[in-house]
Amino acid sequence: MSKSVVKQTIPFMLLLLAAVGAVFIPSLPHFDDGGKIYNGADIAWVLTATALVFLMTPGLALFYGGMVHRKNVLSTMIKSVVSAGIVSVLWVVVGFSLCFGESVNGIIGNPSTYMFFQGVNSGAPWAGGPTIPLTLFSVFQLMFAIITPGLVVGAVAGRIRFISYISFIALFMLFVYAPLAHWSWHPEGFLFKMGALDFAGGTVVHISAGCAALAGAMVLKRRKAHIEKKEVPPANIPYVLIGTGLLWFGWFGFNAGSALAANSLAVSAFATTNIAAGAAGLAWMFFDVLRGKKPSVLGFCIGAVVGLVAITPGAGFVAIPQSIFIGFAAAIVSNIVAHKITNSKIDDTLDVFACHGVGGMVGMLLTGLFATTTVNGGGADGWFYGNPEFFFTQLKAMTVAVVYSFSVSYAIFKLINLIQPMRVTSEEEELGLDSTQHNEKYMQGALLVTKNGVLVDEDVKESEIL
């Protein structure tokens, strides 16, 4: 059996082992709360929020897919969506345990605590969500884990092999996402105990994904189009607009759902999320106008997403008025960074580092400025409210997240590249990954064309697709 056949067999065999192993896991009765613990309204809201967060993954696929060249639309979209399969299985097998299992010195969860979800449905509620079942808390957190590696796709779009990216998703989930989630959200995690605040994933999701994106762009090197400074036309700007709407809509579950209850804190986080996104979309678009550009659909959409990223760590800790400044500031900083990287020798295809990495960093630091216990008594007062110490706590946590996520992600990319080249050949890059990696095309079949005033079906030619 050739090496290539062995490599192609490994993913299937690993999934087979997980499927067979799951058969022998005993079923336990659900946790009996005696009718005194669970709150029906809280369960209903977190179930809704969970569904909203899941919707962000196909929304992200549309957002990214619309911005790449049409020969890479499907390959870009599937790399985000396939994360829902890979991470879901990993989460049940060992991922939830690594993130929220019994803490091992504040560094990682014990993998045996909830392996194959043993003890989840029968376990007592999570301390941070005492009125909802532990299973619901776990599934809600799963949605965060799904979308995070999907964010990295935008930085390496158009040049990475599909099977290599699948390997990256699995390793990133186990060695980057899980430790950061444990550090930030587990009561025994060392960042949590240090006093750092991350309401819904500024470090765990966005900084980690943004830094991984930068690492991937550096390992995979530049596309031919980037070296030749060729402008790559977006395949479908309406896709980007629809994707932005789905992300914005889903983000209400992302942030407001992180209150883990149907309460006033969820309402406040809902409001700050919307306001920051709106302010950032306008700021990005108007700042482009100051640069001499025309106001664009892409500009507003990208800016809005940056605002959503930036408000994520502080959504439940800052007041609504300050969310305007957070969105505005993040959009300007990210816009400047994106412009500088575009003109550098780093080929971050869709500016993932500038938007998610830098946006998350700005959000973490501004949470250190504007957090207030009047919004969330379980939080802290920021520098703006007379507590500079908390700002520097946020700065330290941000630095740890940046250094760790970049260095480990860089090592993961290098390791996979050592086993099997991650980058497609120059010929495959020229033809596009839709056809070379998936034997599918964004435009295929027949088109309706006008001939002598009559609409007729005409087969799509290869030259028209590319």
Coordinates of C-alpha atoms in Angstrom, one line a residue:
M1 CA 0.0 0.0 0.0
S2 CA 1.5 3.4 -1.0
K3 CA 2.1 6.2 1.4
S4 CA -0.6 8.4 -0.2
V5 CA -3.2 5.6 0.2
V6 CA -2.2 5.2 3.8
K7 CA -2.6 9.0 4.4
Q8 CA -6.0 9.0 2.7
T9 CA -7.1 6.1 4.9
I10 CA -6.1 7.6 8.3
P11 CA -9.0 10.1 8.7
F12 CA -11.6 7.4 7.9
M13 CA -10.0 4.9 10.3
L14 CA -9.9 7.5 13.2
L15 CA -13.6 8.2 12.7
L16 CA -14.3 4.5 12.6
L17 CA -12.5 4.0 15.9
A18 CA -14.5 6.9 17.5
A19 CA -17.8 5.5 16.2
V20 CA -17.1 1.9 17.4
G21 CA -15.8 3.2 20.8
A22 CA -18.9 5.2 21.3
V23 CA -21.1 2.1 21.0
F24 CA -19.7 0.7 24.3
I25 CA -20.2 3.8 26.4
P26 CA -22.9 3.1 29.0
S27 CA -25.9 5.4 29.2
L28 CA -26.7 7.1 32.6
P29 CA -29.9 8.7 33.8
H30 CA -30.2 12.5 33.4
F31 CA -29.3 14.6 36.4
D32 CA -32.3 14.9 38.7
D33 CA -32.7 18.5 39.8
G34 CA -35.7 17.8 42.0
G35 CA -37.6 20.6 40.2
K36 CA -35.6 23.2 42.1
I37 CA -32.5 24.1 40.0
Y38 CA -33.3 24.4 36.3
N39 CA -35.1 27.5 35.0
G40 CA -37.2 27.0 31.9
A41 CA -36.7 30.5 30.6
D42 CA -32.9 30.1 30.9
I43 CA -32.9 26.8 29.1
A44 CA -35.1 28.2 26.3
W45 CA -32.8 31.2 25.8
V46 CA -29.5 29.2 25.9
L47 CA -31.0 26.6 23.5
T48 CA -31.9 29.5 21.1
A49 CA -28.4 31.1 21.6
T50 CA -26.8 27.7 20.8
A51 CA -28.7 27.6 17.5
L52 CA -27.7 31.2 16.8
V53 CA -24.1 30.5 17.3
F54 CA -24.2 27.5 15.0
L55 CA -25.7 29.7 12.3
M56 CA -22.5 31.7 12.4
T57 CA -20.6 28.9 10.8
P58 CA -22.5 28.8 7.5
G59 CA -22.6 32.6 7.7
L60 CA -18.8 32.7 7.9
A61 CA -18.6 30.3 4.9
L62 CA -20.7 32.8 2.9
F63 CA -18.7 35.7 4.2
Y64 CA -15.4 34.2 3.2
G65 CA -16.7 32.4 0.0
G66 CA -18.0 35.7 -1.4
M67 CA -14.6 37.4 -1.1
V68 CA -12.3 34.9 -2.8
H69 CA -11.9 34.3 -6.5
R70 CA -14.7 32.3 -8.0
K71 CA -12.4 29.3 -8.7
N72 CA -11.9 28.9 -4.9
V73 CA -15.4 29.6 -3.5
L74 CA -16.5 26.1 -2.6
S75 CA -13.1 25.0 -1.3
T76 CA -13.0 28.0 1.0
M77 CA -16.6 27.5 2.2
I78 CA -16.2 23.8 3.0
K79 CA -13.1 24.4 5.1
S80 CA -15.2 26.5 7.5
V81 CA -18.2 24.2 7.4
V82 CA -16.3 20.9 7.8
S83 CA -15.2 22.1 11.2
A84 CA -18.7 21.4 12.4
G85 CA -18.1 17.7 11.8
I86 CA -14.6 17.4 13.0
V87 CA -14.9 19.4 16.2
S88 CA -18.3 17.9 17.1
V89 CA -16.9 14.4 17.2
L90 CA -13.7 15.5 19.0
W91 CA -15.8 17.5 21.5
V92 CA -17.7 14.4 22.6
V93 CA -14.7 12.1 22.6
V94 CA -12.3 14.4 24.6
G95 CA -12.7 18.1 23.7
F96 CA -15.2 19.0 26.4
S97 CA -13.1 17.3 29.0
L98 CA -9.9 19.1 28.0
C99 CA -11.7 22.5 28.2
F100 CA -14.0 22.0 31.3
G101 CA -13.0 18.7 32.9
E102 CA -11.3 18.5 36.3
S103 CA -8.4 21.0 36.2
V104 CA -4.8 19.8 36.1
N105 CA -2.9 22.6 37.7
G106 CA -5.0 25.2 36.0
I107 CA -3.4 24.3 32.6
I108 CA -5.8 21.7 31.0
G109 CA -8.8 19.6 31.9
N110 CA -8.4 16.0 32.7
P111 CA -9.3 14.1 29.5
S112 CA -11.0 11.3 31.4
T113 CA -13.5 13.6 33.3
Y114 CA -16.1 13.6 30.5
M115 CA -14.5 11.3 27.9
F116 CA -17.2 10.3 25.3
F117 CA -19.5 12.5 27.3
Q118 CA -19.6 10.2 30.3
G119 CA -21.2 11.9 33.2
V120 CA -22.3 15.0 31.2
N121 CA -26.1 14.3 31.0
S122 CA -26.0 12.9 34.6
G123 CA -23.8 15.7 36.0
A124 CA -24.7 18.7 38.1
P125 CA -25.0 22.0 36.3
W126 CA -21.8 24.0 35.5
A127 CA -21.0 26.6 38.2
G128 CA -21.3 29.5 35.7
G129 CA -24.7 28.2 34.5
P130 CA -26.4 26.8 37.5
T131 CA -29.9 26.9 36.1
I132 CA -29.3 25.0 32.9
P133 CA -28.3 21.3 32.3
L134 CA -24.6 20.6 31.9
T135 CA -25.3 19.0 28.5
L136 CA -26.8 22.3 27.3
F137 CA -23.8 24.2 28.6
S138 CA -21.5 21.8 26.8
V139 CA -23.4 22.0 23.5
F140 CA -23.4 25.8 23.7
Q141 CA -19.6 25.8 24.2
L142 CA -19.2 23.3 21.3
M143 CA -20.5 26.0 18.9
F144 CA -17.7 28.3 19.9
A145 CA -15.2 25.5 19.3
I146 CA -16.6 24.8 15.9
I147 CA -16.3 28.3 14.5
T148 CA -12.8 29.1 15.8
P149 CA -10.7 27.0 13.4
G150 CA -13.1 27.9 10.6
L151 CA -12.0 31.5 11.0
V152 CA -8.4 30.6 10.2
V153 CA -9.4 29.5 6.7
G154 CA -9.6 33.1 5.3
A155 CA -5.8 33.6 5.8
V156 CA -4.8 30.6 3.7
A157 CA -7.6 30.5 1.2
G158 CA -6.6 29.6 -2.4
R159 CA -3.5 27.6 -1.6
I160 CA -4.0 24.9 1.2
R161 CA -4.8 21.3 0.6
F162 CA -8.2 20.2 2.1
I163 CA -6.8 17.1 3.9
S164 CA -4.1 19.2 5.4
Y165 CA -6.6 21.7 6.7
I166 CA -8.6 18.9 8.3
S167 CA -5.5 17.8 10.2
F168 CA -5.0 21.4 11.3
I169 CA -8.5 21.7 12.6
A170 CA -8.1 18.6 14.8
L171 CA -4.7 19.6 16.2
F172 CA -5.7 23.2 16.7
M173 CA -8.7 22.2 18.7
L174 CA -6.7 19.9 21.0
F175 CA -3.5 22.0 21.5
V176 CA -4.6 25.6 21.1
Y177 CA -8.3 26.0 21.6
A178 CA -8.7 23.6 24.5
P179 CA -5.9 25.0 26.7
L180 CA -7.0 28.6 26.1
A181 CA -10.6 27.8 26.9
H182 CA -9.5 26.1 30.1
W183 CA -7.3 28.9 31.1
S184 CA -9.9 31.6 30.5
W185 CA -13.3 30.0 31.4
H186 CA -12.6 27.2 33.9
P187 CA -12.8 28.4 37.6
E188 CA -9.4 26.8 38.1
G189 CA -7.8 28.1 34.9
F190 CA -4.8 30.3 35.6
L191 CA -6.0 33.3 33.5
F192 CA -9.4 33.1 35.2
K193 CA -7.7 33.0 38.6
M194 CA -5.5 35.9 37.6
G195 CA -8.6 38.0 37.2
A196 CA -8.6 38.3 33.4
L197 CA -12.1 38.7 31.9
D198 CA -13.2 37.3 28.6
F199 CA -17.0 37.3 28.4
A200 CA -17.5 35.4 25.1
G201 CA -14.2 34.6 23.5
G202 CA -11.9 37.5 22.7
T203 CA -8.9 35.5 23.6
V204 CA -10.2 31.9 23.3
V205 CA -11.8 32.4 19.8
H206 CA -10.6 35.6 18.1
I207 CA -7.0 36.1 19.2
S208 CA -6.3 32.4 18.9
A209 CA -7.8 32.2 15.4
G210 CA -6.2 35.5 14.3
C211 CA -2.7 34.5 15.5
A212 CA -3.1 31.0 14.0
A213 CA -4.1 32.7 10.7
L214 CA -0.9 34.8 10.8
A215 CA 1.2 31.6 11.4
G216 CA -0.5 29.8 8.6
A217 CA 0.0 32.7 6.1
M218 CA 3.7 32.7 7.1
V219 CA 4.2 28.9 6.7
L220 CA 2.3 28.6 3.4
K221 CA 4.0 31.7 1.9
R222 CA 2.5 34.0 -0.7
R223 CA 0.1 33.2 -3.6
K224 CA 1.3 34.0 -7.1
A225 CA -1.3 36.7 -7.4
H226 CA 0.0 38.4 -4.2
I227 CA 3.6 38.3 -5.4
E228 CA 2.5 39.9 -8.8
K229 CA 0.3 42.4 -6.9
K230 CA -2.7 41.3 -8.9
E231 CA -6.1 42.3 -7.6
V232 CA -8.3 39.2 -7.0
P233 CA -12.0 40.1 -7.7
P234 CA -14.5 38.8 -5.1
A235 CA -16.7 36.1 -6.5
N236 CA -20.0 37.3 -5.0
I237 CA -20.4 40.4 -2.9
P238 CA -24.0 39.6 -2.1
Y239 CA -22.7 36.4 -0.5
V240 CA -20.5 38.6 1.7
L241 CA -23.5 40.8 2.7
I242 CA -25.7 37.7 3.5
G243 CA -22.8 36.2 5.4
T244 CA -22.4 39.4 7.4
G245 CA -26.1 39.4 8.3
L246 CA -26.0 35.8 9.5
L247 CA -22.8 36.5 11.5
W248 CA -24.4 39.6 13.1
F249 CA -27.6 37.7 13.8
G250 CA -25.7 34.7 15.3
W251 CA -23.5 36.9 17.3
F252 CA -26.4 37.9 19.5
G253 CA -26.3 34.2 20.7
F254 CA -22.5 34.3 20.8
N255 CA -22.4 37.2 23.3
A256 CA -25.8 37.5 24.9
G257 CA -26.0 33.7 25.3
S258 CA -22.8 33.8 27.3
A259 CA -24.8 35.2 30.2
L260 CA -26.1 31.6 30.4
A261 CA -29.4 32.9 31.6
A262 CA -32.4 35.0 30.4
N263 CA -31.6 38.0 32.5
S264 CA -30.6 41.7 32.3
L265 CA -27.0 40.8 31.7
A266 CA -28.0 39.0 28.5
V267 CA -30.0 42.0 27.4
S268 CA -27.0 44.3 28.0
A269 CA -24.7 42.1 26.1
F270 CA -27.2 41.9 23.3
A271 CA -27.3 45.7 23.1
T272 CA -23.5 46.3 23.2
T273 CA -23.0 43.7 20.5
N274 CA -25.4 45.5 18.1
I275 CA -24.1 49.0 18.8
A276 CA -20.4 48.0 18.5
A277 CA -21.0 46.3 15.1
G278 CA -22.9 49.3 13.7
A279 CA -20.3 51.8 14.9
A280 CA -17.5 49.7 13.5
G281 CA -19.2 49.2 10.1
L282 CA -19.6 52.9 9.7
A283 CA -16.1 53.7 11.0
W284 CA -14.4 51.3 8.5
M285 CA -16.5 52.6 5.6
F286 CA -16.0 56.3 6.4
F287 CA -12.3 55.8 7.0
D288 CA -11.9 54.3 3.6
V289 CA -13.6 57.4 2.2
L290 CA -10.9 59.5 3.9
R291 CA -8.4 57.4 2.1
G292 CA -9.9 58.4 -1.2
K293 CA -12.1 55.3 -1.8
K294 CA -15.8 55.2 -2.4
P295 CA -18.1 53.8 0.4
S296 CA -18.3 50.1 -0.3
V297 CA -20.4 47.1 0.7
L298 CA -17.3 45.2 1.5
G299 CA -16.0 48.0 3.7
F300 CA -19.1 48.2 5.9
C301 CA -19.4 44.4 6.1
I302 CA -15.8 43.9 7.2
G303 CA -16.0 46.7 9.7
A304 CA -19.2 45.4 11.2
V305 CA -17.5 42.0 11.8
V306 CA -14.5 43.7 13.4
G307 CA -16.9 45.5 15.8
L308 CA -18.5 42.2 16.7
V309 CA -15.1 40.7 17.4
A310 CA -13.9 43.7 19.5
I311 CA -17.0 43.7 21.7
T312 CA -16.9 40.0 22.4
P313 CA -14.6 40.0 25.4
G314 CA -16.3 42.9 27.1
A315 CA -20.0 42.4 25.9
G316 CA -21.2 41.6 29.4
F317 CA -18.8 43.8 31.3
V318 CA -19.0 47.2 29.6
A319 CA -21.9 49.7 29.4
I320 CA -23.8 50.3 26.2
P321 CA -22.5 53.9 25.4
Q322 CA -18.9 52.8 25.6
S323 CA -19.6 50.0 23.0
I324 CA -19.7 52.8 20.3
F325 CA -16.1 53.7 21.1
I326 CA -15.0 50.1 21.2
G327 CA -16.4 49.4 17.7
F328 CA -15.1 52.7 16.3
A329 CA -11.6 52.2 17.7
A330 CA -11.3 48.6 16.7
A331 CA -12.4 49.3 13.1
I332 CA -9.8 52.1 12.7
V333 CA -6.9 50.1 14.2
S334 CA -7.8 46.9 12.2
N335 CA -8.2 48.9 9.0
I336 CA -4.7 50.4 9.4
V337 CA -3.2 47.0 10.2
A338 CA -4.9 45.3 7.3
H339 CA -3.6 48.0 4.9
K340 CA -0.1 47.6 6.1
I341 CA -0.1 43.8 5.9
T342 CA -1.6 43.9 2.4
N343 CA 1.4 45.9 1.3
S344 CA 3.9 43.6 3.1
K345 CA 5.3 40.2 2.2
I346 CA 2.7 38.4 4.4
D347 CA -0.2 37.0 2.4
D348 CA -3.2 36.9 4.7
T349 CA -5.7 36.4 2.0
L350 CA -8.8 37.9 3.8
D351 CA -7.1 39.9 6.5
V352 CA -8.0 37.4 9.3
F353 CA -5.2 38.5 11.6
A354 CA -6.0 42.2 11.2
C355 CA -9.8 41.7 11.7
H356 CA -9.9 38.9 14.3
G357 CA -6.5 38.9 15.9
V358 CA -6.1 42.7 16.2
G359 CA -9.8 43.2 16.7
G360 CA -9.7 40.7 19.6
M361 CA -6.6 42.4 21.1
V362 CA -8.3 45.8 21.0
G363 CA -11.4 44.4 22.6
M364 CA -9.4 42.8 25.4
L365 CA -7.6 46.1 26.2
L366 CA -10.6 48.3 25.9
T367 CA -12.4 45.9 28.3
G368 CA -9.6 46.7 30.7
L369 CA -10.5 50.3 30.3
F370 CA -14.3 50.3 30.3
A371 CA -15.4 47.3 32.3
T372 CA -17.6 48.3 35.2
T373 CA -19.2 46.4 38.1
T374 CA -22.4 48.4 37.6
V375 CA -23.0 46.3 34.5
N376 CA -21.8 43.0 35.9
G377 CA -21.1 42.6 39.6
G378 CA -19.0 39.5 38.9
G379 CA -16.6 41.5 36.7
A380 CA -14.3 44.3 37.6
D381 CA -13.9 48.0 37.3
G382 CA -11.5 49.1 34.5
W383 CA -8.9 51.9 34.3
F384 CA -11.6 54.4 33.2
Y385 CA -13.3 53.7 36.6
G386 CA -10.2 54.1 38.7
N387 CA -8.7 50.6 38.5
P388 CA -5.6 50.6 36.3
E389 CA -4.5 47.2 37.8
F390 CA -7.2 45.5 35.9
F391 CA -6.1 47.0 32.6
F392 CA -2.7 45.4 33.0
T393 CA -4.2 42.1 34.0
Q394 CA -6.0 42.2 30.6
L395 CA -2.8 43.1 28.9
K396 CA -0.9 40.2 30.5
A397 CA -3.7 37.7 29.5
M398 CA -3.7 39.1 26.0
T399 CA 0.0 38.7 25.7
V400 CA -0.1 35.1 26.9
A401 CA -2.9 34.3 24.4
V402 CA -1.0 35.9 21.5
V403 CA 2.3 34.2 22.2
Y404 CA 0.8 30.8 22.9
S405 CA -1.6 30.7 20.0
F406 CA 0.9 31.9 17.5
S407 CA 3.8 29.7 18.5
V408 CA 1.8 26.5 18.9
S409 CA -0.2 27.1 15.7
Y410 CA 3.0 27.8 13.8
A411 CA 4.4 24.5 15.1
I412 CA 1.2 22.7 14.0
F413 CA 1.4 24.1 10.5
K414 CA 5.1 23.2 10.3
L415 CA 4.5 19.7 11.6
I416 CA 1.7 18.9 9.1
N417 CA 3.8 20.5 6.3
L418 CA 6.6 18.1 7.2
I419 CA 4.4 15.1 7.0
Q420 CA 2.7 16.1 3.8
P421 CA 3.0 19.4 1.9
M422 CA 0.2 21.7 2.9
R423 CA 0.3 23.9 -0.1
V424 CA -1.1 22.9 -3.5
T425 CA 1.1 22.9 -6.6
S426 CA 1.4 26.0 -8.7
E427 CA -0.7 24.3 -11.4
E428 CA -3.5 23.5 -8.9
E429 CA -3.4 27.0 -7.6
E430 CA -3.8 28.4 -11.1
L431 CA -6.7 26.1 -11.9
G432 CA -8.4 26.7 -8.5
L433 CA -9.0 24.5 -5.5
D434 CA -12.7 23.9 -6.2
S435 CA -11.8 21.7 -9.2
T436 CA -8.5 20.3 -8.1
Q437 CA -9.4 19.5 -4.5
H438 CA -13.1 18.7 -4.8
N439 CA -13.8 18.1 -8.5
E440 CA -16.6 20.7 -8.1
K441 CA -17.1 24.2 -9.4
Y442 CA -18.9 27.3 -8.1
M443 CA -20.4 27.7 -11.6
Q444 CA -21.2 24.5 -13.3
G445 CA -23.9 22.9 -15.4
A446 CA -25.8 25.3 -17.7
L447 CA -26.4 29.0 -17.9
L448 CA -29.3 30.8 -19.4
V449 CA -28.1 33.1 -22.2
T450 CA -29.9 35.3 -24.7
K451 CA -29.7 34.3 -28.4
N452 CA -31.7 36.4 -30.8
G453 CA -33.9 37.6 -28.0
V454 CA -34.7 34.1 -26.7
L455 CA -33.4 32.5 -23.5
V456 CA -31.7 29.2 -24.0
D457 CA -29.6 26.7 -21.9
E458 CA -25.9 26.6 -22.8
D459 CA -23.3 24.5 -21.1
V460 CA -20.7 26.4 -19.1
K461 CA -17.2 26.2 -20.6
E462 CA -14.1 25.7 -18.5
S463 CA -12.8 29.1 -19.6
E464 CA -15.9 30.8 -18.4
I465 CA -15.7 29.2 -15.0
L466 CA -12.1 30.2 -14.4

